[in-house]
């Protein structure tokens, strides 16, 4: 795919994620949302890039996300109205109000829910991938990736040579504990030690695109360095200096991105307004 | 010739894989013995899947396979290994239907045994699963009971924990309830204790005691049969729940449910409240015939004198 087209397609998905999350933040502050909420703003280019790549490959993967999963859901085409309803705790939500922010699922996009045990989606995704031999993506945080059962699952995935991509969304934080305090190793090296292809990259869409040739052929792991703009849970900010990939891409893509951003901002705003009025 | 429980498990498993394109997961399945002769001698290509030794991850892998609706069988060769295996099964597979409307049927074969095998590997551990929602627990000790468990699993889409015991594998006989009127006491045995309960009843009856037996096959849901209820209410001293697990779990809970229903006294017997060691002198075994007899006499004689 042409680089510019790929960037724009990815930006469009990321824009839906970003503006959705901005409405989430607004409604958290207004207390319209009253549940623990894990906002994915800042990290959206990972899911958006993976979804764009899968579309291009004409693959509809099995998806196993975890708690910070709004961007995964939206990027892969999850119904945004149902996600709004879910966050509002309604029966019409994508998980009938049971999933909240952290445990959302959608049969339409092959997205399975998460149980709340950090990293359990690792081995579960491995098992689903093995039993179906269907392309599968597991999204983990850098802290969840440390769970011993994630590592056990990865080792077995490598042994069985299944079409699995494990994406570690590495925002360097477990709540507020930095990675260097918790460990002196990288997940990409762990993957290599399991004889899988493992890479440590940035969340620039082109960096992800570069590796798409290996996707779903053999198990691989991408540790993608990214930034979480808001708190672990809730609407506050850890810092005002956090690098923002969305703003970077908007600048890079110029007028085209500005038009997309403006159009989607309005669209999402209206979507929320309509649902809140119900 | 009648079939043993072992043969029925093996046949059922083989048929299950072939008819349903299913999978059998476990550790060391194809090692010597094929898990006590219950695992069909198949290859990975045919559906027999060797897992690594990562027990916690393995529970997750099998839960993931359950989502594919291939109805996997998961062999856990010692029930104590459930301390690792159960976490993702209970928190994901068992909740998946309720939370996400995605059934995750898995047939979990938890295998118990006893005798000088230490603090983890011995005995039944069905109490680990008992308190959680979304799971059925059954403990078949006879060929027909095993088929009941399997048929129920295939008819529904639940996670089923099958609390097996190696001591039952050679059994060919069905174990019936014995519920006459005007009994002194009724035994409610679970798992391997059902065989000792039968022996204890025979011995006690030789001495003039009137002992009934109500075999507990279904642990969860635990349905108190009408004839059990009737017999307990008519009995002189209520009953005793016997288990191959620690008493602070399934046994006490079922006894409580029986007390609530019948308003009669119930006691429990199971593993002693201590760790098991690796020798005959340090074992922690389920109630033996002698211990059951002693307990029954204590209840009947003590209360009979009051």
PDB file of N, CA and C in Angstrom, chain A residues 64 95-96 98-99 103-105 107 112-115 117 119-120 123-132 148-153 156-157 160, chain B residues 23 25 44 49-52 54 56-68 70 87-88 91-93 95-96 98-103:
ATOM      1  N   UNK A  64      -8.064 -10.391  20.795  1.00  0.00           N
ATOM      2  CA  UNK A  64      -8.102 -10.534  22.246  1.00  0.00           C
ATOM      3  C   UNK A  64      -7.423  -9.316  22.880  1.00  0.00           C
ATOM      4  N   UNK A  95     -21.816  -5.110  25.420  1.00  0.00           N
ATOM      5  CA  UNK A  95     -21.741  -6.264  26.312  1.00  0.00           C
ATOM      6  C   UNK A  95     -22.883  -6.197  27.318  1.00  0.00           C
ATOM      7  N   UNK A  96     -23.965  -5.566  26.890  1.00  0.00           N
ATOM      8  CA  UNK A  96     -25.194  -5.467  27.688  1.00  0.00           C
ATOM      9  C   UNK A  96     -24.965  -4.877  29.083  1.00  0.00           C
ATOM     10  N   UNK A  98     -22.509  -5.360  30.998  1.00  0.00           N
ATOM     11  CA  UNK A  98     -21.680  -6.224  31.856  1.00  0.00           C
ATOM     12  C   UNK A  98     -20.196  -5.913  31.725  1.00  0.00           C
ATOM     13  N   UNK A  99     -19.797  -5.441  30.558  1.00  0.00           N
ATOM     14  CA  UNK A  99     -18.366  -5.311  30.273  1.00  0.00           C
ATOM     15  C   UNK A  99     -17.755  -3.989  30.697  1.00  0.00           C
ATOM     16  N   UNK A 103     -14.035  -4.712  29.719  1.00  0.00           N
ATOM     17  CA  UNK A 103     -14.326  -6.100  29.292  1.00  0.00           C
ATOM     18  C   UNK A 103     -15.270  -6.132  28.105  1.00  0.00           C
ATOM     19  N   UNK A 104     -15.048  -5.232  27.163  1.00  0.00           N
ATOM     20  CA  UNK A 104     -15.963  -5.157  26.026  1.00  0.00           C
ATOM     21  C   UNK A 104     -15.662  -6.243  24.994  1.00  0.00           C
ATOM     22  N   UNK A 105     -16.692  -6.561  24.230  1.00  0.00           N
ATOM     23  CA  UNK A 105     -16.552  -7.617  23.219  1.00  0.00           C
ATOM     24  C   UNK A 105     -17.504  -7.310  22.076  1.00  0.00           C
ATOM     25  N   UNK A 107     -19.075  -9.737  18.763  1.00  0.00           N
ATOM     26  CA  UNK A 107     -19.031 -10.904  17.869  1.00  0.00           C
ATOM     27  C   UNK A 107     -18.839 -10.456  16.423  1.00  0.00           C
ATOM     28  N   UNK A 112     -13.077 -10.718  21.398  1.00  0.00           N
ATOM     29  CA  UNK A 112     -13.477 -11.450  22.603  1.00  0.00           C
ATOM     30  C   UNK A 112     -13.250 -10.578  23.836  1.00  0.00           C
ATOM     31  N   UNK A 113     -14.039 -10.820  24.854  1.00  0.00           N
ATOM     32  CA  UNK A 113     -13.954 -10.008  26.060  1.00  0.00           C
ATOM     33  C   UNK A 113     -12.762 -10.374  26.925  1.00  0.00           C
ATOM     34  N   UNK A 114     -12.532  -9.545  27.908  1.00  0.00           N
ATOM     35  CA  UNK A 114     -11.417  -9.771  28.840  1.00  0.00           C
ATOM     36  C   UNK A 114     -11.973  -9.929  30.249  1.00  0.00           C
ATOM     37  N   UNK A 115     -11.392 -10.845  31.010  1.00  0.00           N
ATOM     38  CA  UNK A 115     -11.982 -11.177  32.314  1.00  0.00           C
ATOM     39  C   UNK A 115     -11.481 -10.314  33.462  1.00  0.00           C
ATOM     40  N   UNK A 117      -8.308 -10.483  34.670  1.00  0.00           N
ATOM     41  CA  UNK A 117      -6.997 -10.981  35.097  1.00  0.00           C
ATOM     42  C   UNK A 117      -5.996 -10.504  34.047  1.00  0.00           C
ATOM     43  N   UNK A 119      -3.485  -9.993  31.396  1.00  0.00           N
ATOM     44  CA  UNK A 119      -2.687 -10.909  30.581  1.00  0.00           C
ATOM     45  C   UNK A 119      -3.329 -12.252  30.313  1.00  0.00           C
ATOM     46  N   UNK A 120      -4.493 -12.512  30.893  1.00  0.00           N
ATOM     47  CA  UNK A 120      -5.120 -13.827  30.644  1.00  0.00           C
ATOM     48  C   UNK A 120      -5.468 -13.978  29.170  1.00  0.00           C
ATOM     49  N   UNK A 123      -2.694 -16.330  26.891  1.00  0.00           N
ATOM     50  CA  UNK A 123      -2.900 -17.761  26.622  1.00  0.00           C
ATOM     51  C   UNK A 123      -4.264 -18.093  26.018  1.00  0.00           C
ATOM     52  N   UNK A 124      -5.293 -17.303  26.358  1.00  0.00           N
ATOM     53  CA  UNK A 124      -6.618 -17.576  25.769  1.00  0.00           C
ATOM     54  C   UNK A 124      -6.554 -17.369  24.254  1.00  0.00           C
ATOM     55  N   UNK A 125      -5.912 -16.294  23.852  1.00  0.00           N
ATOM     56  CA  UNK A 125      -5.741 -16.044  22.412  1.00  0.00           C
ATOM     57  C   UNK A 125      -4.930 -17.138  21.749  1.00  0.00           C
ATOM     58  N   UNK A 126      -3.929 -17.616  22.443  1.00  0.00           N
ATOM     59  CA  UNK A 126      -3.109 -18.716  21.900  1.00  0.00           C
ATOM     60  C   UNK A 126      -3.986 -19.954  21.673  1.00  0.00           C
ATOM     61  N   UNK A 127      -4.805 -20.273  22.667  1.00  0.00           N
ATOM     62  CA  UNK A 127      -5.672 -21.463  22.555  1.00  0.00           C
ATOM     63  C   UNK A 127      -6.685 -21.336  21.438  1.00  0.00           C
ATOM     64  N   UNK A 128      -7.278 -20.135  21.318  1.00  0.00           N
ATOM     65  CA  UNK A 128      -8.269 -19.926  20.257  1.00  0.00           C
ATOM     66  C   UNK A 128      -7.604 -20.018  18.891  1.00  0.00           C
ATOM     67  N   UNK A 129      -6.428 -19.440  18.787  1.00  0.00           N
ATOM     68  CA  UNK A 129      -5.680 -19.466  17.522  1.00  0.00           C
ATOM     69  C   UNK A 129      -5.318 -20.906  17.160  1.00  0.00           C
ATOM     70  N   UNK A 130      -4.871 -21.665  18.149  1.00  0.00           N
ATOM     71  CA  UNK A 130      -4.496 -23.061  17.885  1.00  0.00           C
ATOM     72  C   UNK A 130      -5.707 -23.885  17.445  1.00  0.00           C
ATOM     73  N   UNK A 131      -6.816 -23.722  18.165  1.00  0.00           N
ATOM     74  CA  UNK A 131      -7.990 -24.578  17.891  1.00  0.00           C
ATOM     75  C   UNK A 131      -8.649 -24.237  16.560  1.00  0.00           C
ATOM     76  N   UNK A 132      -8.507 -22.990  16.118  1.00  0.00           N
ATOM     77  CA  UNK A 132      -9.168 -22.580  14.866  1.00  0.00           C
ATOM     78  C   UNK A 132      -8.197 -22.458  13.702  1.00  0.00           C
ATOM     79  N   UNK A 148       3.324 -14.471  34.294  1.00  0.00           N
ATOM     80  CA  UNK A 148       4.001 -15.721  33.927  1.00  0.00           C
ATOM     81  C   UNK A 148       3.211 -16.521  32.896  1.00  0.00           C
ATOM     82  N   UNK A 149       1.888 -16.464  32.993  1.00  0.00           N
ATOM     83  CA  UNK A 149       1.091 -17.265  32.059  1.00  0.00           C
ATOM     84  C   UNK A 149       1.119 -16.702  30.646  1.00  0.00           C
ATOM     85  N   UNK A 150       1.415 -15.401  30.521  1.00  0.00           N
ATOM     86  CA  UNK A 150       1.606 -14.839  29.175  1.00  0.00           C
ATOM     87  C   UNK A 150       2.831 -15.501  28.542  1.00  0.00           C
ATOM     88  N   UNK A 151       3.884 -15.591  29.332  1.00  0.00           N
ATOM     89  CA  UNK A 151       5.130 -16.159  28.815  1.00  0.00           C
ATOM     90  C   UNK A 151       4.950 -17.642  28.486  1.00  0.00           C
ATOM     91  N   UNK A 152       4.247 -18.366  29.365  1.00  0.00           N
ATOM     92  CA  UNK A 152       3.979 -19.791  29.100  1.00  0.00           C
ATOM     93  C   UNK A 152       3.195 -19.976  27.810  1.00  0.00           C
ATOM     94  N   UNK A 153       2.221 -19.100  27.600  1.00  0.00           N
ATOM     95  CA  UNK A 153       1.404 -19.179  26.381  1.00  0.00           C
ATOM     96  C   UNK A 153       2.222 -18.871  25.142  1.00  0.00           C
ATOM     97  N   UNK A 156       4.417 -21.750  24.088  1.00  0.00           N
ATOM     98  CA  UNK A 156       3.660 -22.841  23.448  1.00  0.00           C
ATOM     99  C   UNK A 156       3.229 -22.425  22.040  1.00  0.00           C
ATOM    100  N   UNK A 157       2.884 -21.158  21.873  1.00  0.00           N
ATOM    101  CA  UNK A 157       2.502 -20.656  20.538  1.00  0.00           C
ATOM    102  C   UNK A 157       3.666 -20.829  19.571  1.00  0.00           C
ATOM    103  N   UNK A 160       4.055 -24.470  18.636  1.00  0.00           N
ATOM    104  CA  UNK A 160       3.008 -24.970  17.725  1.00  0.00           C
ATOM    105  C   UNK A 160       2.938 -24.177  16.415  1.00  0.00           C
TER     106      UNK A 160
ATOM    107  N   UNK B  23     -10.653 -31.892  20.532  1.00  0.00           N
ATOM    108  CA  UNK B  23      -9.256 -31.965  20.957  1.00  0.00           C
ATOM    109  C   UNK B  23      -9.196 -32.450  22.402  1.00  0.00           C
ATOM    110  N   UNK B  25      -6.603 -32.020  25.475  1.00  0.00           N
ATOM    111  CA  UNK B  25      -5.391 -31.337  25.928  1.00  0.00           C
ATOM    112  C   UNK B  25      -4.922 -31.947  27.248  1.00  0.00           C
ATOM    113  N   UNK B  44      -1.041 -36.084  17.688  1.00  0.00           N
ATOM    114  CA  UNK B  44      -1.477 -34.685  17.717  1.00  0.00           C
ATOM    115  C   UNK B  44      -2.365 -34.376  16.512  1.00  0.00           C
ATOM    116  N   UNK B  49      -3.431 -33.378  22.165  1.00  0.00           N
ATOM    117  CA  UNK B  49      -2.524 -32.227  22.194  1.00  0.00           C
ATOM    118  C   UNK B  49      -1.725 -32.172  23.498  1.00  0.00           C
ATOM    119  N   UNK B  50      -0.437 -32.326  23.365  1.00  0.00           N
ATOM    120  CA  UNK B  50       0.451 -32.213  24.529  1.00  0.00           C
ATOM    121  C   UNK B  50       0.715 -30.741  24.842  1.00  0.00           C
ATOM    122  N   UNK B  51       0.437 -30.356  26.059  1.00  0.00           N
ATOM    123  CA  UNK B  51       0.734 -28.990  26.499  1.00  0.00           C
ATOM    124  C   UNK B  51       2.097 -28.948  27.180  1.00  0.00           C
ATOM    125  N   UNK B  52       2.610 -27.745  27.365  1.00  0.00           N
ATOM    126  CA  UNK B  52       3.867 -27.609  28.104  1.00  0.00           C
ATOM    127  C   UNK B  52       3.568 -27.753  29.597  1.00  0.00           C
ATOM    128  N   UNK B  54       3.506 -25.396  31.685  1.00  0.00           N
ATOM    129  CA  UNK B  54       3.043 -24.099  32.209  1.00  0.00           C
ATOM    130  C   UNK B  54       1.570 -24.203  32.577  1.00  0.00           C
ATOM    131  N   UNK B  56      -0.666 -22.632  34.536  1.00  0.00           N
ATOM    132  CA  UNK B  56      -1.607 -21.507  34.519  1.00  0.00           C
ATOM    133  C   UNK B  56      -1.942 -21.155  33.071  1.00  0.00           C
ATOM    134  N   UNK B  57      -0.902 -21.046  32.248  1.00  0.00           N
ATOM    135  CA  UNK B  57      -1.114 -20.744  30.826  1.00  0.00           C
ATOM    136  C   UNK B  57      -1.966 -21.828  30.178  1.00  0.00           C
ATOM    137  N   UNK B  58      -1.744 -23.066  30.566  1.00  0.00           N
ATOM    138  CA  UNK B  58      -2.494 -24.166  29.947  1.00  0.00           C
ATOM    139  C   UNK B  58      -4.005 -24.033  30.176  1.00  0.00           C
ATOM    140  N   UNK B  59      -4.379 -23.634  31.385  1.00  0.00           N
ATOM    141  CA  UNK B  59      -5.808 -23.403  31.642  1.00  0.00           C
ATOM    142  C   UNK B  59      -6.348 -22.346  30.689  1.00  0.00           C
ATOM    143  N   UNK B  60      -5.539 -21.323  30.409  1.00  0.00           N
ATOM    144  CA  UNK B  60      -5.941 -20.270  29.468  1.00  0.00           C
ATOM    145  C   UNK B  60      -6.004 -20.786  28.041  1.00  0.00           C
ATOM    146  N   UNK B  61      -5.042 -21.576  27.656  1.00  0.00           N
ATOM    147  CA  UNK B  61      -5.020 -22.128  26.292  1.00  0.00           C
ATOM    148  C   UNK B  61      -6.268 -22.981  26.051  1.00  0.00           C
ATOM    149  N   UNK B  62      -6.615 -23.783  27.031  1.00  0.00           N
ATOM    150  CA  UNK B  62      -7.799 -24.636  26.879  1.00  0.00           C
ATOM    151  C   UNK B  62      -9.075 -23.779  26.864  1.00  0.00           C
ATOM    152  N   UNK B  63      -9.091 -22.717  27.668  1.00  0.00           N
ATOM    153  CA  UNK B  63     -10.250 -21.801  27.624  1.00  0.00           C
ATOM    154  C   UNK B  63     -10.382 -21.194  26.228  1.00  0.00           C
ATOM    155  N   UNK B  64      -9.264 -20.814  25.650  1.00  0.00           N
ATOM    156  CA  UNK B  64      -9.284 -20.271  24.287  1.00  0.00           C
ATOM    157  C   UNK B  64      -9.797 -21.290  23.286  1.00  0.00           C
ATOM    158  N   UNK B  65      -9.364 -22.524  23.460  1.00  0.00           N
ATOM    159  CA  UNK B  65      -9.845 -23.594  22.565  1.00  0.00           C
ATOM    160  C   UNK B  65     -11.344 -23.813  22.767  1.00  0.00           C
ATOM    161  N   UNK B  66     -11.808 -23.618  23.990  1.00  0.00           N
ATOM    162  CA  UNK B  66     -13.238 -23.758  24.281  1.00  0.00           C
ATOM    163  C   UNK B  66     -14.079 -22.763  23.506  1.00  0.00           C
ATOM    164  N   UNK B  67     -13.510 -21.592  23.237  1.00  0.00           N
ATOM    165  CA  UNK B  67     -14.244 -20.560  22.489  1.00  0.00           C
ATOM    166  C   UNK B  67     -14.505 -20.982  21.041  1.00  0.00           C
ATOM    167  N   UNK B  68     -13.703 -21.907  20.553  1.00  0.00           N
ATOM    168  CA  UNK B  68     -13.852 -22.357  19.158  1.00  0.00           C
ATOM    169  C   UNK B  68     -15.025 -23.314  19.003  1.00  0.00           C
ATOM    170  N   UNK B  70     -15.106 -26.355  19.792  1.00  0.00           N
ATOM    171  CA  UNK B  70     -14.686 -27.729  19.475  1.00  0.00           C
ATOM    172  C   UNK B  70     -14.828 -28.628  20.701  1.00  0.00           C
ATOM    173  N   UNK B  87      -7.464 -20.943  37.494  1.00  0.00           N
ATOM    174  CA  UNK B  87      -7.670 -19.495  37.559  1.00  0.00           C
ATOM    175  C   UNK B  87      -8.313 -18.926  36.288  1.00  0.00           C
ATOM    176  N   UNK B  88      -7.782 -19.252  35.128  1.00  0.00           N
ATOM    177  CA  UNK B  88      -8.352 -18.672  33.904  1.00  0.00           C
ATOM    178  C   UNK B  88      -9.616 -19.434  33.491  1.00  0.00           C
ATOM    179  N   UNK B  91     -12.297 -17.925  35.731  1.00  0.00           N
ATOM    180  CA  UNK B  91     -12.554 -16.497  35.547  1.00  0.00           C
ATOM    181  C   UNK B  91     -12.845 -16.109  34.108  1.00  0.00           C
ATOM    182  N   UNK B  92     -12.552 -16.991  33.184  1.00  0.00           N
ATOM    183  CA  UNK B  92     -12.889 -16.681  31.789  1.00  0.00           C
ATOM    184  C   UNK B  92     -13.908 -17.676  31.226  1.00  0.00           C
ATOM    185  N   UNK B  93     -13.500 -18.934  31.137  1.00  0.00           N
ATOM    186  CA  UNK B  93     -14.370 -19.914  30.469  1.00  0.00           C
ATOM    187  C   UNK B  93     -15.742 -19.986  31.147  1.00  0.00           C
ATOM    188  N   UNK B  95     -17.268 -17.743  32.841  1.00  0.00           N
ATOM    189  CA  UNK B  95     -18.042 -16.496  32.828  1.00  0.00           C
ATOM    190  C   UNK B  95     -18.385 -16.032  31.426  1.00  0.00           C
ATOM    191  N   UNK B  96     -17.772 -16.643  30.444  1.00  0.00           N
ATOM    192  CA  UNK B  96     -17.874 -16.142  29.065  1.00  0.00           C
ATOM    193  C   UNK B  96     -19.313 -16.094  28.551  1.00  0.00           C
ATOM    194  N   UNK B  98     -22.091 -15.892  30.305  1.00  0.00           N
ATOM    195  CA  UNK B  98     -22.897 -14.912  31.033  1.00  0.00           C
ATOM    196  C   UNK B  98     -22.531 -13.475  30.656  1.00  0.00           C
ATOM    197  N   UNK B  99     -21.238 -13.196  30.554  1.00  0.00           N
ATOM    198  CA  UNK B  99     -20.825 -11.814  30.287  1.00  0.00           C
ATOM    199  C   UNK B  99     -20.918 -11.471  28.801  1.00  0.00           C
ATOM    200  N   UNK B 100     -20.418 -12.351  27.958  1.00  0.00           N
ATOM    201  CA  UNK B 100     -20.291 -12.000  26.526  1.00  0.00           C
ATOM    202  C   UNK B 100     -21.194 -12.815  25.607  1.00  0.00           C
ATOM    203  N   UNK B 101     -22.019 -13.664  26.192  1.00  0.00           N
ATOM    204  CA  UNK B 101     -22.882 -14.530  25.394  1.00  0.00           C
ATOM    205  C   UNK B 101     -22.077 -15.392  24.424  1.00  0.00           C
ATOM    206  N   UNK B 102     -20.910 -15.789  24.876  1.00  0.00           N
ATOM    207  CA  UNK B 102     -20.059 -16.677  24.072  1.00  0.00           C
ATOM    208  C   UNK B 102     -19.777 -17.929  24.912  1.00  0.00           C
ATOM    209  N   UNK B 103     -20.466 -19.028  24.633  1.00  0.00           N
ATOM    210  CA  UNK B 103     -20.219 -20.239  25.423  1.00  0.00           C
ATOM    211  C   UNK B 103     -18.791 -20.745  25.245  1.00  0.00           C
TER     212      UNK B 103
END
